[in-house]
Amino acid sequence: GQQLNQSPQSMFIQEGEDVSMNCTSSSIFNTWLWYKQEPGEGPVLLIALYKAGELTSNGRLTAQFGITRKDSFLNISASIPSDVGIYFCAVNNNAGNMLTFGGGTRLMVKP
Amino acid sequence: EAGVTQSPTHLIKTRGQQATLRCSPISGHTSVYWYQQALGLGLQFLLWYDEGEERNRGNFPPRFSGRQFPNYSSELNVNALELEDSALYLCASSPTGARFGYTFGSGTRLTVV
């Protein structure tokens, strides 16, 4: 089945540092999505990417849809304590009606 | 617009009992998805319902079942509870087709003792 490899699994960084995480697949996808899950809550959609090579920003967050359509990265600039959470990448299946999620990147920020 | 609502927020059951979890999707959304998240780890896909029908099922035993009602709300039932079923159960909804992603609820924390 489809599998997304998300890395790193966890990160422990100092407040103010930049963060980068990525997601790769052996298959081509037409949509890449990034979600954030805060403790005790459900994941919330951060950024959606629909075109290969697309670079999209949402505040301090920037995500790119890889040109090969097999990968995506998410960058967070100047991290703050409220960035703590688990970040998931996700792709639409080929039929476009279900999402497959990566294993998540747990981000911890030290004030 | 109300988001995806799940009830109860927390549920404590004894091993062997049955648990029923409920989900109300965003108005206008016809698809409901259920996920299990154990120990704050990855999201394991359980079930997908659309227009009242089960469309897909994850790799879980038959004691995990559910249904979708005519108003598109959904129930997840877990029979013969085991300790390993303790997890956060997340419900998400989308319009038919998930091109723009899902909207998740806050989850039901199930604890089996």
Short mmCIF file of C-alpha atoms in Angstrom, two decimals, chain A:
data_model
loop_
_atom_site.label_atom_id
_atom_site.label_comp_id
_atom_site.label_asym_id
_atom_site.label_seq_id
_atom_site.Cartn_x
_atom_site.Cartn_y
_atom_site.Cartn_z
CA GLY A 1 0.00 0.00 0.00
CA GLN A 2 0.94 3.64 -0.08
CA GLN A 3 3.53 4.64 2.46
CA LEU A 4 4.83 8.04 3.44
CA ASN A 5 8.22 8.29 5.13
CA GLN A 6 8.28 11.31 7.38
CA SER A 7 11.44 12.55 9.06
CA PRO A 8 12.68 13.28 11.55
CA GLN A 9 10.47 11.40 14.01
CA SER A 10 11.14 13.98 16.68
CA MET A 11 12.99 17.24 17.17
CA PHE A 12 13.97 19.11 20.31
CA ILE A 13 15.03 22.62 19.47
CA GLN A 14 15.71 25.97 21.09
CA GLU A 15 13.18 28.77 20.73
CA GLY A 16 14.12 30.97 17.80
CA GLU A 17 15.64 28.19 15.73
CA ASP A 18 14.38 27.26 12.29
CA VAL A 19 12.86 23.81 11.76
CA SER A 20 12.71 21.63 8.68
CA MET A 21 10.88 18.33 8.23
CA ASN A 22 10.10 16.32 5.15
CA CYS A 23 8.02 13.57 3.71
CA THR A 24 8.87 11.21 0.88
CA SER A 25 7.07 8.52 -1.05
CA SER A 26 7.86 6.02 -3.79
CA SER A 27 4.62 6.99 -5.53
CA ILE A 28 3.49 10.16 -7.27
CA PHE A 29 0.73 12.22 -5.70
CA ASN A 30 -1.22 15.23 -6.85
CA THR A 31 -1.92 16.73 -3.44
CA TRP A 32 0.27 17.17 -0.38
CA LEU A 33 -1.11 18.41 2.91
CA TRP A 34 0.50 19.36 6.22
CA TYR A 35 -1.33 19.09 9.54
CA LYS A 36 -0.41 20.06 13.09
CA GLN A 37 -1.76 18.29 16.17
CA GLU A 38 -1.49 19.99 19.54
CA PRO A 39 -1.72 17.93 22.73
CA GLY A 40 -5.25 16.70 23.40
CA GLU A 41 -6.61 17.98 20.11
CA GLY A 42 -7.25 16.68 16.61
CA PRO A 43 -4.92 17.58 13.73
CA VAL A 44 -5.52 20.92 12.05
CA LEU A 45 -4.73 21.62 8.40
CA LEU A 46 -1.83 24.05 8.01
CA ILE A 47 -1.00 24.09 4.32
CA ALA A 48 -2.33 22.36 1.20
CA LEU A 49 -0.24 21.99 -1.97
CA TYR A 50 -1.77 21.12 -5.34
CA LYS A 51 0.92 21.74 -7.95
CA ALA A 52 4.40 20.25 -8.37
CA GLY A 53 7.03 22.81 -7.43
CA GLU A 54 4.49 24.94 -5.57
CA LEU A 55 5.87 26.87 -2.60
CA THR A 56 3.28 28.12 -0.14
CA SER A 57 3.65 30.13 3.04
CA ASN A 58 1.37 30.56 6.02
CA GLY A 59 2.97 33.00 8.43
CA ARG A 60 6.23 31.48 9.66
CA LEU A 61 5.43 28.21 7.91
CA THR A 62 6.58 27.40 4.38
CA ALA A 63 5.85 24.18 2.53
CA GLN A 64 6.89 22.96 -0.90
CA PHE A 65 5.46 20.32 -3.20
CA GLY A 66 8.46 18.51 -4.69
CA ILE A 67 9.00 18.77 -8.43
CA THR A 68 8.96 14.97 -8.75
CA ARG A 69 5.60 14.88 -6.91
CA LYS A 70 7.10 12.29 -4.56
CA ASP A 71 8.07 14.54 -1.69
CA SER A 72 7.29 17.65 0.31
CA PHE A 73 8.94 19.64 3.06
CA LEU A 74 7.70 21.95 5.78
CA ASN A 75 9.84 24.69 7.28
CA ILE A 76 9.08 26.69 10.40
CA SER A 77 11.11 29.84 10.90
CA ALA A 78 11.97 31.40 14.26
CA SER A 79 10.21 28.73 16.33
CA ILE A 80 8.21 29.67 19.40
CA PRO A 81 6.91 27.52 22.28
CA SER A 82 3.41 27.29 20.78
CA ASP A 83 4.86 25.47 17.76
CA VAL A 84 5.03 22.38 19.97
CA GLY A 85 3.01 19.49 18.60
CA ILE A 86 3.03 16.67 16.11
CA TYR A 87 3.25 17.58 12.43
CA PHE A 88 1.81 15.17 9.87
CA CYS A 89 2.16 15.14 6.13
CA ALA A 90 -0.65 13.59 4.12
CA VAL A 91 -1.47 12.78 0.51
CA ASN A 92 -4.65 12.07 -1.37
CA ASN A 93 -4.96 8.53 -2.70
CA ASN A 94 -5.22 8.09 -6.44
CA ALA A 95 -9.00 8.13 -6.33
CA GLY A 96 -8.82 11.41 -4.46
CA ASN A 97 -11.17 10.36 -1.72
CA MET A 98 -8.93 9.33 1.17
CA LEU A 99 -5.84 10.63 2.84
CA THR A 100 -2.74 8.67 3.78
CA PHE A 101 -0.75 10.15 6.65
CA GLY A 102 2.94 10.08 7.43
CA GLY A 103 4.12 8.85 10.83
CA GLY A 104 4.44 12.38 12.20
CA THR A 105 7.24 14.59 13.48
CA ARG A 106 7.06 15.47 17.17
CA LEU A 107 8.40 18.98 17.72
CA MET A 108 9.47 20.17 21.14
CA VAL A 109 10.63 23.76 21.67
CA LYS A 110 12.72 24.81 24.64
CA PRO A 111 12.03 28.40 25.74
#
